Amino acid sequence: MNKKTIAIIIEVIPILSAIASFILIVIPYGSGLISHLTPILVFLSLFGFVFFFIGKKLCKGDKIVKILGILDLLSTAYVLALYIVAIFVFGL
């Protein structure tokens, strides 16, 4: 595999984690597996900025890596906003 493919795969991980964690948080069904899987996905989404820098270092000038990098940063912003809303709702 070349660097571009590896960079794209690395960049997609936090994006998919953010989408999956949002879906798991919103659905009313909560099993033991879902309650253990959601924090892992949120953790991967939170570190989207790390995946952004790794992807940027691997493949500097590629357009799709830049677009996915922006989405990685948005996944980090999503998790931070989620925690800010939780703090305001629960008053911690």
N, CA, C and O atoms as a Tinker XYZ file with bonds, in Angstrom:
   368  protein
     1  N      0.841000   -1.177000    0.000000    73     2
     2  CA     0.000000    0.000000    0.000000    64     1     3
     3  C      0.889000    1.245000    0.000000    63     2     4     5
     4  O      1.921000    1.296000    0.669000    81     3
     5  N      0.468000    2.220000   -0.751000    73     3     6
     6  CA     1.262000    3.443000   -0.792000    64     5     7
     7  C      0.822000    4.407000    0.310000    63     6     8     9
     8  O     -0.150000    4.160000    1.024000    81     7
     9  N      1.559000    5.506000    0.426000    73     7    10
    10  CA     1.296000    6.451000    1.514000    64     9    11
    11  C     -0.070000    7.110000    1.402000    63    10    12    13
    12  O     -0.708000    7.396000    2.415000    81    11
    13  N     -0.526000    7.354000    0.167000    73    11    14
    14  CA    -1.813000    8.012000   -0.025000    64    13    15
    15  C     -2.951000    7.144000    0.502000    63    14    16    17
    16  O     -3.856000    7.649000    1.167000    81    15
    17  N     -2.916000    5.850000    0.216000    73    15    18
    18  CA    -3.963000    4.941000    0.688000    64    17    19
    19  C     -3.960000    4.841000    2.207000    63    18    20    21
    20  O     -5.018000    4.844000    2.836000    81    19
    21  N     -2.778000    4.754000    2.792000    73    19    22
    22  CA    -2.670000    4.685000    4.250000    64    21    23
    23  C     -3.178000    5.973000    4.884000    63    22    24    25
    24  O     -3.865000    5.932000    5.905000    81    23
    25  N     -2.847000    7.113000    4.292000    73    23    26
    26  CA    -3.304000    8.397000    4.821000    64    25    27
    27  C     -4.822000    8.514000    4.747000    63    26    28    29
    28  O     -5.449000    9.031000    5.671000    81    27
    29  N     -5.413000    8.043000    3.661000    73    27    30
    30  CA    -6.871000    8.112000    3.523000    64    29    31
    31  C     -7.550000    7.208000    4.548000    63    30    32    33
    32  O     -8.547000    7.600000    5.153000    81    31
    33  N     -7.024000    6.013000    4.746000    73    31    34
    34  CA    -7.600000    5.094000    5.736000    64    33    35
    35  C     -7.498000    5.691000    7.136000    63    34    36    37
    36  O     -8.448000    5.622000    7.915000    81    35
    37  N     -6.349000    6.276000    7.452000    73    35    38
    38  CA    -6.160000    6.891000    8.768000    64    37    39
    39  C     -7.102000    8.074000    8.950000    63    38    40    41
    40  O     -7.637000    8.279000   10.040000    81    39
    41  N     -7.306000    8.849000    7.901000    73    39    42
    42  CA    -8.163000   10.027000    7.992000    64    41    43
    43  C     -9.642000    9.663000    8.132000    63    42    44    45
    44  O    -10.407000   10.443000    8.699000    81    43
    45  N    -10.057000    8.517000    7.637000    73    43    46
    46  CA   -11.465000    8.130000    7.670000    64    45    47
    47  C    -11.878000    7.592000    9.045000    63    46    48    49
    48  O    -13.057000    7.649000    9.393000    81    47
    49  N    -10.943000    7.080000    9.819000    73    47    50
    50  CA   -11.260000    6.465000   11.116000    64    49    51
    51  C    -12.018000    7.418000   12.047000    63    50    52    53
    52  O    -13.075000    7.030000   12.543000    81    51
    53  N    -11.540000    8.645000   12.315000    73    51    54
    54  CA   -12.307000    9.504000   13.233000    64    53    55
    55  C    -13.643000    9.975000   12.671000    63    54    56    57
    56  O    -14.584000   10.221000   13.425000    81    55
    57  N    -13.728000   10.102000   11.357000    73    55    58
    58  CA   -14.983000   10.538000   10.748000    64    57    59
    59  C    -16.062000    9.479000   10.960000    63    58    60    61
    60  O    -17.176000    9.791000   11.379000    81    59
    61  N    -15.725000    8.238000   10.670000    73    59    62
    62  CA   -16.685000    7.148000   10.868000    64    61    63
    63  C    -16.988000    6.945000   12.353000    63    62    64    65
    64  O    -18.113000    6.602000   12.716000    81    63
    65  N    -15.995000    7.156000   13.206000    73    63    66
    66  CA   -16.221000    7.024000   14.645000    64    65    67
    67  C    -17.174000    8.094000   15.156000    63    66    68    69
    68  O    -18.012000    7.817000   16.015000    81    67
    69  N    -17.055000    9.304000   14.641000    73    67    70
    70  CA   -17.962000   10.379000   15.068000    64    69    71
    71  C    -19.393000   10.088000   14.638000    63    70    72    73
    72  O    -20.330000   10.298000   15.407000    81    71
    73  N    -19.561000    9.609000   13.420000    73    71    74
    74  CA   -20.901000    9.284000   12.939000    64    73    75
    75  C    -21.496000    8.126000   13.736000    63    74    76    77
    76  O    -22.656000    8.180000   14.145000    81    75
    77  N    -20.706000    7.086000   13.953000    73    75    78
    78  CA   -21.203000    5.920000   14.701000    64    77    79
    79  C    -21.509000    6.271000   16.154000    63    78    80    81
    80  O    -22.501000    5.797000   16.708000    81    79
    81  N    -20.665000    7.100000   16.779000    73    79    82
    82  CA   -20.933000    7.468000   18.175000    64    81    83
    83  C    -22.191000    8.316000   18.285000    63    82    84    85
    84  O    -22.949000    8.169000   19.244000    81    83
    85  N    -22.427000    9.201000   17.320000    73    83    86
    86  CA   -23.661000    9.994000   17.339000    64    85    87
    87  C    -24.877000    9.096000   17.217000    63    86    88    89
    88  O    -25.861000    9.279000   17.933000    81    87
    89  N    -24.816000    8.128000   16.319000    73    87    90
    90  CA   -25.944000    7.203000   16.138000    64    89    91
    91  C    -26.173000    6.387000   17.405000    63    90    92    93
    92  O    -27.317000    6.199000   17.820000    81    91
    93  N    -25.101000    5.902000   18.023000    73    91    94
    94  CA   -25.252000    5.097000   19.230000    64    93    95
    95  C    -25.737000    5.920000   20.419000    63    94    96    97
    96  O    -26.413000    5.389000   21.300000    81    95
    97  N    -25.406000    7.199000   20.456000    73    95    98
    98  CA   -25.877000    8.052000   21.540000    64    97    99
    99  C    -27.361000    8.372000   21.371000    63    98   100   101
   100  O    -28.098000    8.447000   22.354000    81    99
   101  N    -27.797000    8.561000   20.132000    73    99   102
   102  CA   -29.169000    8.995000   19.864000    64   101   103
   103  C    -30.180000    7.857000   19.950000    63   102   104   105
   104  O    -31.317000    8.083000   20.365000    81   103
   105  N    -29.794000    6.634000   19.567000    73   103   106
   106  CA   -30.779000    5.553000   19.554000    64   105   107
   107  C    -31.228000    5.237000   20.980000    63   106   108   109
   108  O    -30.428000    5.307000   21.913000    81   107
   109  N    -32.493000    4.893000   21.147000    73   107   110
   110  CA   -33.000000    4.642000   22.494000    64   109   111
   111  C    -32.580000    3.279000   23.060000    63   110   112   113
   112  O    -32.626000    3.073000   24.273000    81   111
   113  N    -32.176000    2.358000   22.194000    73   111   114
   114  CA   -31.806000    1.026000   22.640000    64   113   115
   115  C    -30.404000    1.057000   23.214000    63   114   116   117
   116  O    -29.484000    1.554000   22.565000    81   115
   117  N    -30.224000    0.539000   24.413000    73   115   118
   118  CA   -28.901000    0.527000   25.025000    64   117   119
   119  C    -28.583000   -0.827000   25.613000    63   118   120   121
   120  O    -29.162000   -1.209000   26.630000    81   119
   121  N    -27.694000   -1.547000   25.010000    73   119   122
   122  CA   -27.272000   -2.835000   25.548000    64   121   123
   123  C    -25.873000   -2.701000   26.155000    63   122   124   125
   124  O    -25.274000   -1.626000   26.133000    81   123
   125  N    -25.381000   -3.779000   26.680000    73   123   126
   126  CA   -24.050000   -3.770000   27.261000    64   125   127
   127  C    -22.967000   -3.489000   26.246000    63   126   128   129
   128  O    -21.996000   -2.793000   26.543000    81   127
   129  N    -23.126000   -4.027000   25.051000    73   127   130
   130  CA   -22.139000   -3.809000   23.996000    64   129   131
   131  C    -22.125000   -2.349000   23.559000    63   130   132   133
   132  O    -21.058000   -1.767000   23.359000    81   131
   133  N    -23.297000   -1.765000   23.412000    73   131   134
   134  CA   -23.377000   -0.370000   22.983000    64   133   135
   135  C    -22.791000    0.549000   24.047000    63   134   136   137
   136  O    -22.106000    1.517000   23.716000    81   135
   137  N    -23.045000    0.264000   25.300000    73   135   138
   138  CA   -22.520000    1.115000   26.359000    64   137   139
   139  C    -21.002000    1.013000   26.477000    63   138   140   141
   140  O    -20.372000    1.922000   27.017000    81   139
   141  N    -20.407000   -0.058000   25.991000    73   139   142
   142  CA   -18.945000   -0.186000   25.998000    64   141   143
   143  C    -18.329000    0.326000   24.702000    63   142   144   145
   144  O    -17.178000    0.764000   24.691000    81   143
   145  N    -19.070000    0.275000   23.636000    73   143   146
   146  CA   -18.563000    0.689000   22.328000    64   145   147
   147  C    -18.605000    2.204000   22.141000    63   146   148   149
   148  O    -17.738000    2.762000   21.467000    81   147
   149  N    -19.578000    2.865000   22.713000    73   147   150
   150  CA   -19.736000    4.314000   22.530000    64   149   151
   151  C    -18.535000    5.110000   23.054000    63   150   152   153
   152  O    -18.064000    5.993000   22.337000    81   151
   153  N    -18.013000    4.855000   24.254000    73   151   154
   154  CA   -16.837000    5.632000   24.699000    64   153   155
   155  C    -15.596000    5.407000   23.827000    63   154   156   157
   156  O    -14.788000    6.319000   23.651000    81   155
   157  N    -15.448000    4.218000   23.292000    73   155   158
   158  CA   -14.301000    3.941000   22.417000    64   157   159
   159  C    -14.413000    4.767000   21.145000    63   158   160   161
   160  O    -13.427000    5.347000   20.689000    81   159
   161  N    -15.606000    4.821000   20.572000    73   159   162
   162  CA   -15.812000    5.599000   19.354000    64   161   163
   163  C    -15.669000    7.090000   19.610000    63   162   164   165
   164  O    -15.130000    7.811000   18.770000    81   163
   165  N    -16.142000    7.563000   20.754000    73   163   166
   166  CA   -15.987000    8.969000   21.103000    64   165   167
   167  C    -14.510000    9.301000   21.293000    63   166   168   169
   168  O    -14.060000   10.371000   20.884000    81   167
   169  N    -13.761000    8.402000   21.905000    73   167   170
   170  CA   -12.324000    8.600000   22.101000    64   169   171
   171  C    -11.599000    8.697000   20.761000    63   170   172   173
   172  O    -10.738000    9.559000   20.584000    81   171
   173  N    -11.939000    7.822000   19.819000    73   171   174
   174  CA   -11.327000    7.888000   18.490000    64   173   175
   175  C    -11.705000    9.178000   17.770000    63   174   176   177
   176  O    -10.883000    9.753000   17.057000    81   175
   177  N    -12.922000    9.629000   17.946000    73   175   178
   178  CA   -13.358000   10.882000   17.330000    64   177   179
   179  C    -12.658000   12.077000   17.954000    63   178   180   181
   180  O    -12.333000   13.042000   17.262000    81   179
   181  N    -12.427000   12.015000   19.253000    73   179   182
   182  CA   -11.775000   13.116000   19.949000    64   181   183
   183  C    -10.358000   13.342000   19.435000    63   182   184   185
   184  O     -9.901000   14.482000   19.353000    81   183
   185  N     -9.673000   12.281000   19.094000    73   183   186
   186  CA    -8.312000   12.415000   18.606000    64   185   187
   187  C     -8.235000   12.528000   17.090000    63   186   188   189
   188  O     -7.280000   12.056000   16.473000    81   187
   189  N     -9.243000   13.154000   16.493000    73   187   190
   190  CA    -9.239000   13.401000   15.059000    64   189   191
   191  C     -8.123000   14.333000   14.636000    63   190   192   193
   192  O     -7.603000   14.219000   13.526000    81   191
   193  N     -7.745000   15.267000   15.521000    73   191   194
   194  CA    -6.663000   16.182000   15.178000    64   193   195
   195  C     -5.326000   15.455000   15.071000    63   194   196   197
   196  O     -4.461000   15.864000   14.297000    81   195
   197  N     -5.151000   14.385000   15.837000    73   195   198
   198  CA    -3.922000   13.586000   15.732000    64   197   199
   199  C     -3.879000   12.870000   14.388000    63   198   200   201
   200  O     -2.842000   12.834000   13.725000    81   199
   201  N     -5.013000   12.301000   13.995000    73   199   202
   202  CA    -5.088000   11.648000   12.692000    64   201   203
   203  C     -4.905000   12.668000   11.570000    63   202   204   205
   204  O     -4.366000   12.334000   10.515000    81   203
   205  N     -5.347000   13.907000   11.787000    73   203   206
   206  CA    -5.148000   14.972000   10.811000    64   205   207
   207  C     -3.661000   15.218000   10.576000    63   206   208   209
   208  O     -3.216000   15.306000    9.431000    81   207
   209  N     -2.894000   15.328000   11.660000    73   207   210
   210  CA    -1.462000   15.589000   11.513000    64   209   211
   211  C     -0.712000   14.391000   10.927000    63   210   212   213
   212  O      0.242000   14.565000   10.169000    81   211
   213  N     -1.138000   13.189000   11.274000    73   211   214
   214  CA    -0.505000   11.996000   10.702000    64   213   215
   215  C     -0.768000   11.922000    9.204000    63   214   216   217
   216  O      0.147000   11.657000    8.423000    81   215
   217  N     -2.012000   12.154000    8.803000    73   215   218
   218  CA    -2.351000   12.137000    7.388000    64   217   219
   219  C     -1.665000   13.245000    6.615000    63   218   220   221
   220  O     -1.246000   13.046000    5.475000    81   219
   221  N     -1.549000   14.410000    7.231000    73   219   222
   222  CA    -0.884000   15.537000    6.579000    64   221   223
   223  C      0.597000   15.254000    6.389000    63   222   224   225
   224  O      1.183000   15.642000    5.378000    81   223
   225  N      1.202000   14.581000    7.356000    73   223   226
   226  CA     2.622000   14.262000    7.245000    64   225   227
   227  C      2.870000   13.193000    6.183000    63   226   228   229
   228  O      3.865000   13.250000    5.460000    81   227
   229  N      1.963000   12.220000    6.092000    73   227   230
   230  CA     2.144000   11.150000    5.114000    64   229   231
   231  C      1.956000   11.632000    3.685000    63   230   232   233
   232  O      2.722000   11.254000    2.799000    81   231
   233  N      0.958000   12.454000    3.453000    73   231   234
   234  CA     0.598000   12.845000    2.089000    64   233   235
   235  C      0.296000   14.337000    2.076000    63   234   236   237
   236  O     -0.853000   14.738000    2.262000    81   235
   237  N      1.306000   15.154000    1.860000    73   235   238
   238  CA     1.194000   16.595000    2.067000    64   237   239
   239  C      0.307000   17.321000    1.072000    63   238   240   241
   240  O     -0.531000   18.118000    1.494000    81   239
   241  N      0.443000   17.092000   -0.205000    73   239   242
   242  CA    -0.231000   17.935000   -1.172000    64   241   243
   243  C     -1.500000   17.366000   -1.764000    63   242   244   245
   244  O     -2.046000   17.948000   -2.702000    81   243
   245  N     -1.987000   16.258000   -1.255000    73   243   246
   246  CA    -3.153000   15.628000   -1.859000    64   245   247
   247  C     -4.440000   16.316000   -1.408000    63   246   248   249
   248  O     -4.606000   16.642000   -0.233000    81   247
   249  N     -5.340000   16.531000   -2.355000    73   247   250
   250  CA    -6.565000   17.273000   -2.092000    64   249   251
   251  C     -7.531000   16.494000   -1.205000    63   250   252   253
   252  O     -8.140000   17.074000   -0.306000    81   251
   253  N     -7.682000   15.202000   -1.438000    73   251   254
   254  CA    -8.631000   14.409000   -0.647000    64   253   255
   255  C     -8.169000   14.283000    0.805000    63   254   256   257
   256  O     -8.996000   14.217000    1.715000    81   255
   257  N     -6.864000   14.250000    1.024000    73   255   258
   258  CA    -6.343000   14.182000    2.390000    64   257   259
   259  C     -6.616000   15.497000    3.110000    63   258   260   261
   260  O     -6.884000   15.493000    4.312000    81   259
   261  N     -6.552000   16.626000    2.400000    73   259   262
   262  CA    -6.881000   17.911000    3.013000    64   261   263
   263  C     -8.358000   17.980000    3.396000    63   262   264   265
   264  O     -8.704000   18.458000    4.477000    81   263
   265  N     -9.219000   17.504000    2.510000    73   263   266
   266  CA   -10.660000   17.514000    2.796000    64   265   267
   267  C    -10.977000   16.600000    3.976000    63   266   268   269
   268  O    -11.738000   16.975000    4.868000    81   267
   269  N    -10.398000   15.410000    3.981000    73   267   270
   270  CA   -10.618000   14.490000    5.098000    64   269   271
   271  C    -10.008000   15.040000    6.390000    63   270   272   273
   272  O    -10.530000   14.785000    7.475000    81   271
   273  N     -8.924000   15.781000    6.283000    73   271   274
   274  CA    -8.321000   16.413000    7.449000    64   273   275
   275  C     -9.240000   17.436000    8.075000    63   274   276   277
   276  O     -9.326000   17.539000    9.298000    81   275
   277  N     -9.931000   18.198000    7.233000    73   275   278
   278  CA   -10.906000   19.158000    7.748000    64   277   279
   279  C    -12.044000   18.425000    8.454000    63   278   280   281
   280  O    -12.512000   18.865000    9.504000    81   279
   281  N    -12.483000   17.321000    7.883000    73   279   282
   282  CA   -13.537000   16.526000    8.529000    64   281   283
   283  C    -13.040000   15.911000    9.836000    63   282   284   285
   284  O    -13.816000   15.749000   10.778000    81   283
   285  N    -11.755000   15.569000    9.900000    73   283   286
   286  CA   -11.178000   15.076000   11.160000    64   285   287
   287  C    -11.247000   16.148000   12.239000    63   286   288   289
   288  O    -11.594000   15.865000   13.386000    81   287
   289  N    -10.918000   17.363000   11.871000    73   287   290
   290  CA   -10.995000   18.454000   12.840000    64   289   291
   291  C    -12.437000   18.713000   13.262000    63   290   292   293
   292  O    -12.695000   19.067000   14.413000    81   291
   293  N    -13.371000   18.540000   12.340000    73   291   294
   294  CA   -14.787000   18.690000   12.687000    64   293   295
   295  C    -15.255000   17.581000   13.625000    63   294   296   297
   296  O    -16.115000   17.812000   14.475000    81   295
   297  N    -14.698000   16.382000   13.479000    73   295   298
   298  CA   -15.065000   15.303000   14.403000    64   297   299
   299  C    -14.576000   15.607000   15.811000    63   298   300   301
   300  O    -15.254000   15.286000   16.787000    81   299
   301  N    -13.406000   16.223000   15.922000    73   299   302
   302  CA   -12.918000   16.647000   17.235000    64   301   303
   303  C    -13.813000   17.737000   17.805000    63   302   304   305
   304  O    -14.135000   17.722000   18.993000    81   303
   305  N    -14.215000   18.679000   16.968000    73   303   306
   306  CA   -15.110000   19.755000   17.413000    64   305   307
   307  C    -16.458000   19.189000   17.850000    63   306   308   309
   308  O    -17.060000   19.691000   18.799000    81   307
   309  N    -16.940000   18.145000   17.164000    73   307   310
   310  CA   -18.202000   17.500000   17.539000    64   309   311
   311  C    -18.121000   16.934000   18.958000    63   310   312   313
   312  O    -19.041000   17.117000   19.756000    81   311
   313  N    -17.034000   16.257000   19.266000    73   311   314
   314  CA   -16.903000   15.652000   20.595000    64   313   315
   315  C    -16.784000   16.736000   21.664000    63   314   316   317
   316  O    -17.380000   16.623000   22.735000    81   315
   317  N    -16.023000   17.774000   21.375000    73   315   318
   318  CA   -15.909000   18.860000   22.346000    64   317   319
   319  C    -17.258000   19.535000   22.578000    63   318   320   321
   320  O    -17.605000   19.856000   23.715000    81   319
   321  N    -18.012000   19.749000   21.515000    73   319   322
   322  CA   -19.351000   20.335000   21.656000    64   321   323
   323  C    -20.272000   19.408000   22.428000    63   322   324   325
   324  O    -21.094000   19.869000   23.220000    81   323
   325  N    -20.146000   18.115000   22.206000    73   323   326
   326  CA   -20.946000   17.134000   22.932000    64   325   327
   327  C    -20.677000   17.217000   24.434000    63   326   328   329
   328  O    -21.610000   17.178000   25.235000    81   327
   329  N    -19.415000   17.329000   24.813000    73   327   330
   330  CA   -19.081000   17.434000   26.227000    64   329   331
   331  C    -19.508000   18.776000   26.821000    63   330   332   333
   332  O    -19.920000   18.827000   27.979000    81   331
   333  N    -19.417000   19.853000   26.058000    73   331   334
   334  CA   -19.866000   21.150000   26.538000    64   333   335
   335  C    -21.364000   21.144000   26.789000    63   334   336   337
   336  O    -21.830000   21.669000   27.800000    81   335
   337  N    -22.121000   20.551000   25.869000    73   335   338
   338  CA   -23.570000   20.447000   26.054000    64   337   339
   339  C    -23.892000   19.577000   27.265000    63   338   340   341
   340  O    -24.806000   19.892000   28.027000    81   339
   341  N    -23.154000   18.487000   27.449000    73   339   342
   342  CA   -23.388000   17.619000   28.612000    64   341   343
   343  C    -23.091000   18.353000   29.919000    63   342   344   345
   344  O    -23.794000   18.155000   30.910000    81   343
   345  N    -22.080000   19.178000   29.932000    73   343   346
   346  CA   -21.765000   19.951000   31.141000    64   345   347
   347  C    -22.886000   20.931000   31.453000    63   346   348   349
   348  O    -23.274000   21.074000   32.612000    81   347
   349  N    -23.415000   21.613000   30.427000    73   347   350
   350  CA   -24.501000   22.549000   30.660000    64   349   351
   351  C    -25.792000   21.853000   31.058000    63   350   352   353
   352  O    -26.544000   22.364000   31.888000    81   351
   353  N    -26.051000   20.697000   30.473000    73   351   354
   354  CA   -27.299000   19.989000   30.784000    64   353   355
   355  C    -27.272000   19.425000   32.190000    63   354   356   357
   356  O    -28.242000   19.563000   32.935000    81   355
   357  N    -26.180000   18.799000   32.555000    73   355   358
   358  CA   -26.110000   18.153000   33.857000    64   357   359
   359  C    -25.570000   19.058000   34.944000    63   358   360   361
   360  O    -25.624000   18.702000   36.121000    81   359
   361  N    -25.049000   20.226000   34.578000    73   359   362
   362  CA   -24.606000   21.207000   35.555000    64   361   363
   363  C    -23.424000   20.758000   36.379000    63   362   364   365
   364  O    -23.371000   21.004000   37.584000    81   363
   365  N    -22.486000   20.110000   35.745000    73   363   366
   366  CA   -21.323000   19.620000   36.500000    64   365   367
   367  C    -20.316000   20.694000   36.705000    63   366   368
   368  O    -19.276000   20.455000   37.321000    81   367
